[in-house]
PDB file of C-alpha atoms in Angstrom:
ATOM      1  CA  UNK A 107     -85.220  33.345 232.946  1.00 46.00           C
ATOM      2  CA  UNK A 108     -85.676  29.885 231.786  1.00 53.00           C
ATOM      3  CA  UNK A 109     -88.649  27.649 232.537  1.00 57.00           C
ATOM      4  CA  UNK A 110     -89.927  24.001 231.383  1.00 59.00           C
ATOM      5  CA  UNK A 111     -93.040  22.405 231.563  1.00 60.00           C
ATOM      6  CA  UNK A 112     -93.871  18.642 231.935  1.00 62.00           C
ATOM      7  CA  UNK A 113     -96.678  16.979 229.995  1.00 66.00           C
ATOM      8  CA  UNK A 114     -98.266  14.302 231.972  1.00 64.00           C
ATOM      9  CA  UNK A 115    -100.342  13.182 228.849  1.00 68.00           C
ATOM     10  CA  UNK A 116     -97.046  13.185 226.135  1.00 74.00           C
ATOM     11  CA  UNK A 117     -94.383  12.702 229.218  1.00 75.00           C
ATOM     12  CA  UNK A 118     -92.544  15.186 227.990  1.00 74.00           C
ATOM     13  CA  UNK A 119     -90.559  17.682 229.079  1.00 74.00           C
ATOM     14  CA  UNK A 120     -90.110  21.190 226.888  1.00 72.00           C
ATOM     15  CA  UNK A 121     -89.378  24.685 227.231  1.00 68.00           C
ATOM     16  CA  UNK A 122     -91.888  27.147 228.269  1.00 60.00           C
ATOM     17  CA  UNK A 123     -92.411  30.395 226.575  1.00 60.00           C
ATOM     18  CA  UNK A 124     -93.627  33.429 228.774  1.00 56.00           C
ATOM     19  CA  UNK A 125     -94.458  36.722 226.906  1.00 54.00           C
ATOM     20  CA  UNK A 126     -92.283  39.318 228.049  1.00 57.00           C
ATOM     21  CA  UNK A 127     -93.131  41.798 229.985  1.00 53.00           C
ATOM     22  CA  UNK A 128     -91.001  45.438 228.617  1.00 56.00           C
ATOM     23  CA  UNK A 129     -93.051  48.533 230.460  1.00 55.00           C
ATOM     24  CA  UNK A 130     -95.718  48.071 232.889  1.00 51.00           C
ATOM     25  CA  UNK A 131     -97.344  50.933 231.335  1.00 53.00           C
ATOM     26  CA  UNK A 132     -97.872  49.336 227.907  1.00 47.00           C
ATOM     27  CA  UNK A 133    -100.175  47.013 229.303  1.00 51.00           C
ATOM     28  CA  UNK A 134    -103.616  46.696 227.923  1.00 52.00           C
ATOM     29  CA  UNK A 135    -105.822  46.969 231.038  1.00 62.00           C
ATOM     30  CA  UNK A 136    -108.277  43.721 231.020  1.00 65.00           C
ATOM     31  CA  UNK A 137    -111.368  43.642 233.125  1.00 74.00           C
ATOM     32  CA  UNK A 138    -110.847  42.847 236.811  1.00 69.00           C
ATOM     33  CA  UNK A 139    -113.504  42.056 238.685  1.00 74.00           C
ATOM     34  CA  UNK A 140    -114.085  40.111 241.968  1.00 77.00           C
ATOM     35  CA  UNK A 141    -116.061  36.892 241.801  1.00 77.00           C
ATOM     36  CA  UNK A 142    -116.989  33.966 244.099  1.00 77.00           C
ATOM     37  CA  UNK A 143    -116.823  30.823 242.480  1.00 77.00           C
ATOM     38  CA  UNK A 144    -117.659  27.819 244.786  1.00 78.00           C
ATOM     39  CA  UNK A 145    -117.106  28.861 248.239  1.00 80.00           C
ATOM     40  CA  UNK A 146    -113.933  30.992 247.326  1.00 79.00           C
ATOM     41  CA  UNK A 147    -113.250  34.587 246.216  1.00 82.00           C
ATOM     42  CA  UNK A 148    -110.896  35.399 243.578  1.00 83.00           C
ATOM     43  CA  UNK A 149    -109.993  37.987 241.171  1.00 84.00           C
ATOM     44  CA  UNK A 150    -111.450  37.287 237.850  1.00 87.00           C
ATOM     45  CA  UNK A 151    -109.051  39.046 234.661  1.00 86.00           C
ATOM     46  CA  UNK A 152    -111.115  38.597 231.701  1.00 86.00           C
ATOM     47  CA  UNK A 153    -109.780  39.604 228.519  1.00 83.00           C
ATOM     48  CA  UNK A 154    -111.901  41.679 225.677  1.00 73.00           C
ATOM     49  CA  UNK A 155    -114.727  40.192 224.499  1.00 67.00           C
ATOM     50  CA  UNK A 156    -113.215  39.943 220.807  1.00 63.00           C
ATOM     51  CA  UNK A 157    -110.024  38.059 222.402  1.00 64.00           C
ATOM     52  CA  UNK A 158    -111.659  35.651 224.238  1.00 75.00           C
ATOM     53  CA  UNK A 159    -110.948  32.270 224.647  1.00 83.00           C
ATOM     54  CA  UNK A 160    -112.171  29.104 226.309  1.00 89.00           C
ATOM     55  CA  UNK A 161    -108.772  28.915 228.170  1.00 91.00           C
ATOM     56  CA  UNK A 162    -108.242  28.988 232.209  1.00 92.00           C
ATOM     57  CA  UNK A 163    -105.064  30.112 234.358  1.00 91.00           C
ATOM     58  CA  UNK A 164    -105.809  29.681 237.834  1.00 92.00           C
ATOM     59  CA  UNK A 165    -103.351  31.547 239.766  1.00 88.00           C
ATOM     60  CA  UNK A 166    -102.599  30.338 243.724  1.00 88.00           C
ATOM     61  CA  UNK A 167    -100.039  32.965 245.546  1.00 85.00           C
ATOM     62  CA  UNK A 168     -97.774  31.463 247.788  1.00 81.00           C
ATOM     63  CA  UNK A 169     -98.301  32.101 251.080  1.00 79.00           C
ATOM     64  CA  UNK A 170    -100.516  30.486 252.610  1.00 68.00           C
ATOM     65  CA  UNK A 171    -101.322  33.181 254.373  1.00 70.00           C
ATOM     66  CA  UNK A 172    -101.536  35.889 251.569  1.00 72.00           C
ATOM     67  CA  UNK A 173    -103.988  37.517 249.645  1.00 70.00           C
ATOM     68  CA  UNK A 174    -104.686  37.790 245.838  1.00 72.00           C
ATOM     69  CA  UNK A 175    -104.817  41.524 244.618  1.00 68.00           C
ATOM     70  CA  UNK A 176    -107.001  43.469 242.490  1.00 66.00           C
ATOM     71  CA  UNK A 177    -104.431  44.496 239.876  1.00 63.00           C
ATOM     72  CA  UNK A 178    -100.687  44.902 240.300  1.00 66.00           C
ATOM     73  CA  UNK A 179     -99.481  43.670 243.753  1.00 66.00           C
ATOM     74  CA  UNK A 180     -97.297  46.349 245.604  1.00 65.00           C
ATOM     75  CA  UNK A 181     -94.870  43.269 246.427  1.00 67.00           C
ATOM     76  CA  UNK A 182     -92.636  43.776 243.382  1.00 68.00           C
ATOM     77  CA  UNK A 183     -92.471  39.912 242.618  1.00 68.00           C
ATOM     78  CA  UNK A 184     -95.883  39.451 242.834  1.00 69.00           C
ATOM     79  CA  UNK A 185     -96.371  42.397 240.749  1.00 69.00           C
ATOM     80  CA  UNK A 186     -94.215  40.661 238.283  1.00 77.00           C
ATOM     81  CA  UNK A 187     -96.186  37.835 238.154  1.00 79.00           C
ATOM     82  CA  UNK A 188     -99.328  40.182 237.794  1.00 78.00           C
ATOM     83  CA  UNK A 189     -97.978  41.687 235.095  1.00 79.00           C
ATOM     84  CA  UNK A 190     -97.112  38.543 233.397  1.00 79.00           C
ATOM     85  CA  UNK A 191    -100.813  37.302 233.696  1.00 81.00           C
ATOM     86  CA  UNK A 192    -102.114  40.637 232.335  1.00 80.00           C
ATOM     87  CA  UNK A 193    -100.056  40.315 229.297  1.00 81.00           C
ATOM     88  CA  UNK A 194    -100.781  36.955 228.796  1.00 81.00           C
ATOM     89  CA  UNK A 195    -104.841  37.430 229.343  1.00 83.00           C
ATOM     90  CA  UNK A 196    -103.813  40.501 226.602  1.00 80.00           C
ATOM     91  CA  UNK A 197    -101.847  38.394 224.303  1.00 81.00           C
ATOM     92  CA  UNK A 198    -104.238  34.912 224.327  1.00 84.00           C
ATOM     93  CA  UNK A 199    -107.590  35.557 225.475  1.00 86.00           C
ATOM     94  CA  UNK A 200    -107.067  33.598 228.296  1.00 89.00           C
ATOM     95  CA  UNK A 201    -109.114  34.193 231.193  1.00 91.00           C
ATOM     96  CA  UNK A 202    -106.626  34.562 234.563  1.00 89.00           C
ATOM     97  CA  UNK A 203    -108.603  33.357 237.995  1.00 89.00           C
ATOM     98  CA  UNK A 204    -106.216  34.644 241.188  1.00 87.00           C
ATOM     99  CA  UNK A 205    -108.069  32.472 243.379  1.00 86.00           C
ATOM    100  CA  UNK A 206    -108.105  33.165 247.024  1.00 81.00           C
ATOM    101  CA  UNK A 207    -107.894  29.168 248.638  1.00 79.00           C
ATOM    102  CA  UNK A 208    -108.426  28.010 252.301  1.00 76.00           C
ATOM    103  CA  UNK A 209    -105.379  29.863 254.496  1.00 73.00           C
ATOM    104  CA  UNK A 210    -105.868  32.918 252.768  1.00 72.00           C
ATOM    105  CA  UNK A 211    -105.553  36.223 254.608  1.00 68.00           C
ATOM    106  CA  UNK A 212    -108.402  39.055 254.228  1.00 70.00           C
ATOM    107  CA  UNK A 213    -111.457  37.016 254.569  1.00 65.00           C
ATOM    108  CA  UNK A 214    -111.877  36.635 258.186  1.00 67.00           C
ATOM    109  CA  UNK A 215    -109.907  34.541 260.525  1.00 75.00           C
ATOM    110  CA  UNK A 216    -112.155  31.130 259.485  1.00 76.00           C
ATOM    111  CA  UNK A 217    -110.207  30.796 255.985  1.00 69.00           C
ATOM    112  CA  UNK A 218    -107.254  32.087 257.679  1.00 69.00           C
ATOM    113  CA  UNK A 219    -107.062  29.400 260.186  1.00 76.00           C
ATOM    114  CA  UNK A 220    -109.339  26.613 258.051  1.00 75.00           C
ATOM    115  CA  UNK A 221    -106.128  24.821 256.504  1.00 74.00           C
ATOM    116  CA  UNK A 222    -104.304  24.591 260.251  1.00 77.00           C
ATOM    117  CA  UNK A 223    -103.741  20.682 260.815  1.00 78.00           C
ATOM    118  CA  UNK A 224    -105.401  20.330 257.042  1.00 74.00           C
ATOM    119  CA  UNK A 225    -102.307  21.657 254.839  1.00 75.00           C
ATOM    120  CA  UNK A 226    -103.503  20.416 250.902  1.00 74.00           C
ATOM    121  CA  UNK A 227    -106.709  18.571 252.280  1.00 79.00           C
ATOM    122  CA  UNK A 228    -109.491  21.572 252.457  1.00 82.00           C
ATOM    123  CA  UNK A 229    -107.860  23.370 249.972  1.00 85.00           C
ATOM    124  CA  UNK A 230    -107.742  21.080 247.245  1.00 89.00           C
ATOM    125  CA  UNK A 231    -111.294  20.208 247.929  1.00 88.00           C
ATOM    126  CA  UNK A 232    -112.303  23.715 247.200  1.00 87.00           C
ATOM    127  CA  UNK A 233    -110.002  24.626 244.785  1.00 89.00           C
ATOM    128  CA  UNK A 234    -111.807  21.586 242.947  1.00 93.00           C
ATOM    129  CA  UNK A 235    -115.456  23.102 243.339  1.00 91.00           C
ATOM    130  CA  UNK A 236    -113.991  26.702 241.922  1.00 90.00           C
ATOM    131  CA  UNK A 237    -112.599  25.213 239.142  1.00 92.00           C
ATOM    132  CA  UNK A 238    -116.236  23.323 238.292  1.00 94.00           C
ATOM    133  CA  UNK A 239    -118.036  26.842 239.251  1.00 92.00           C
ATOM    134  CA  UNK A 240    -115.542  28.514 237.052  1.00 90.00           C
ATOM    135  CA  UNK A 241    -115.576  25.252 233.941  1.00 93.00           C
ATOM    136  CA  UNK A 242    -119.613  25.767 234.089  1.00 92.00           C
ATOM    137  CA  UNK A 243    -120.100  29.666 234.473  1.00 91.00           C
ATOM    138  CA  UNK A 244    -117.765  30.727 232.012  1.00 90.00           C
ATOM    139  CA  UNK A 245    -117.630  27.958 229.459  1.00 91.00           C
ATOM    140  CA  UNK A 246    -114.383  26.931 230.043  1.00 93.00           C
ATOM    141  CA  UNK A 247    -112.656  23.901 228.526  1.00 93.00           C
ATOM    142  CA  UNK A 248    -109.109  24.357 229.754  1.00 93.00           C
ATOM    143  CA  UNK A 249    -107.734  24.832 232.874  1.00 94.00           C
ATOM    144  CA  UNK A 250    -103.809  25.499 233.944  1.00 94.00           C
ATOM    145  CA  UNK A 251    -102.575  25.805 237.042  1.00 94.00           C
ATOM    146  CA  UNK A 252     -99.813  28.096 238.257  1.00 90.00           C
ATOM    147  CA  UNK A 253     -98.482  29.385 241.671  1.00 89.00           C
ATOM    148  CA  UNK A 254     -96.016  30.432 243.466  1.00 88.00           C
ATOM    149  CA  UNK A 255     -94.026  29.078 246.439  1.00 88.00           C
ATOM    150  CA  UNK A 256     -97.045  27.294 248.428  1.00 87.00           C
ATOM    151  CA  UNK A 257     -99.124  27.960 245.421  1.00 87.00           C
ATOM    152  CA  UNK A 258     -96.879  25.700 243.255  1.00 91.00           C
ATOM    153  CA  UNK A 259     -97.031  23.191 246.412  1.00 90.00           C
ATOM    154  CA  UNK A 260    -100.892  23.465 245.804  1.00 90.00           C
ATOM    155  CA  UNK A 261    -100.876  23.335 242.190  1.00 92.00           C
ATOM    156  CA  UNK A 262     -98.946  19.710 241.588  1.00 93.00           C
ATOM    157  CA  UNK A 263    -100.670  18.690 244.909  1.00 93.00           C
ATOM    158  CA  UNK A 264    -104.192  19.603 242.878  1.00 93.00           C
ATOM    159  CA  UNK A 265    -102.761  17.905 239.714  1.00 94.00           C
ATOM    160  CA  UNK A 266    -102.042  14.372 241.741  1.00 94.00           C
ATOM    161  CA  UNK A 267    -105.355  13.960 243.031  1.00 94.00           C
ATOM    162  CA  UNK A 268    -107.913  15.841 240.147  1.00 95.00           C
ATOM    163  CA  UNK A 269    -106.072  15.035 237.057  1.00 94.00           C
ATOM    164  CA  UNK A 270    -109.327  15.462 235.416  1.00 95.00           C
ATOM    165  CA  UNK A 271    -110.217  18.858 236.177  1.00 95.00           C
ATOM    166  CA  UNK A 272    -106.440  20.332 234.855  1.00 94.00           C
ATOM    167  CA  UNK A 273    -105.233  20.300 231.359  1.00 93.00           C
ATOM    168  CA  UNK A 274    -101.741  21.433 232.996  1.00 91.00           C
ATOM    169  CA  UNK A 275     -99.352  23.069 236.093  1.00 91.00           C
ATOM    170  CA  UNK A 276     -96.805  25.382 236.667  1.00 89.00           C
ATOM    171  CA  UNK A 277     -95.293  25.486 239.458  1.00 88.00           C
ATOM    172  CA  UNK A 278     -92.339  28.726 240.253  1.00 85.00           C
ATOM    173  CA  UNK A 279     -90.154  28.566 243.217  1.00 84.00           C
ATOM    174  CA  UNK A 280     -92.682  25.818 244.885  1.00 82.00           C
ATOM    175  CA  UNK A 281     -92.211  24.548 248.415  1.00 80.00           C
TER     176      UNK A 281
END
């Protein structure tokens, strides 16, 4: 597995490294707790208090209509990607958000349905306001981006109209 990034402040493009994942089991278990930050719920991973740092991953599933989960996702490529983010939380300090955004499943049909006729309007607007909540309650300074399949859609879509708020964006497999 290969990936790059692009730097929209250098212009560059380079390789990206992802710690690898060998045994699920071996995984350090960070603290997962559900939060609200703006008007969305997510999954906060926060790593040990000695490991912190003032560093942001806010994940988007693809979807839209999915659902963040707790820990490991029983889908075994989102579980992948869980995994990934719990080693990387283990391995940086890096506090992972799994953010739940407008057209989400499993918080009532109103978020559900909230994006129909609004794909990337409503949910960049609130994606913005959890990233503030998050930047302010948690003393973040830098926030990354990454999703999957509408998630990456979401992520670059986020990164061409709030440069400001994102320090930089992955995007896997994105529609």
């Amino acid at each position: 597995f290969e990936a790059h990034v692009y730097n929209i402040k250098g212009d560059k493009i380079s390789k990206l490294k992802l710690p690898e994942v060998k045994n699920f089991k071996d995984l350090r278990k960070p603290t997962f707790e559900t939060k609200i930050f703006g008007n969305l719920t997510g999954v906060l991973v926060k790593p040990s208090s000695q490991n912190s740092s003032k560093n942001m991953i806010v994940w988007l599933h693809g979807g839209p209509h999915r659902q963040a989960s707790l820990v490991l996702n029983p889908i075994r490529s989102y579980g992948t990607y869980d995994a990934t983010l719990i080693n990387i939380v283990n391995q940086t300090g890096a506090y992972v958000l799994k953010l739940d955004y407008p057209g989400s499943v499993g918080h009532g049909n109103t978020l559900a349905n909230s994006i129909y006729r609004n794909v990337g309007g409503l949910d960049v607007k609130e994606l913005a306001l959890s990233i503030e909540a998050a930047k302010r309650d948690l003393g973040i300074e830098k926030v990354f981006i990454g999703g999957t399949s509408y998630g990456g859609y979401l992520g670059l879509k986020f990164l061409a109209e709030r440069p400001e708020l994102v320090d930089g964006v992955f995007a896997i497999n994105s529609v």
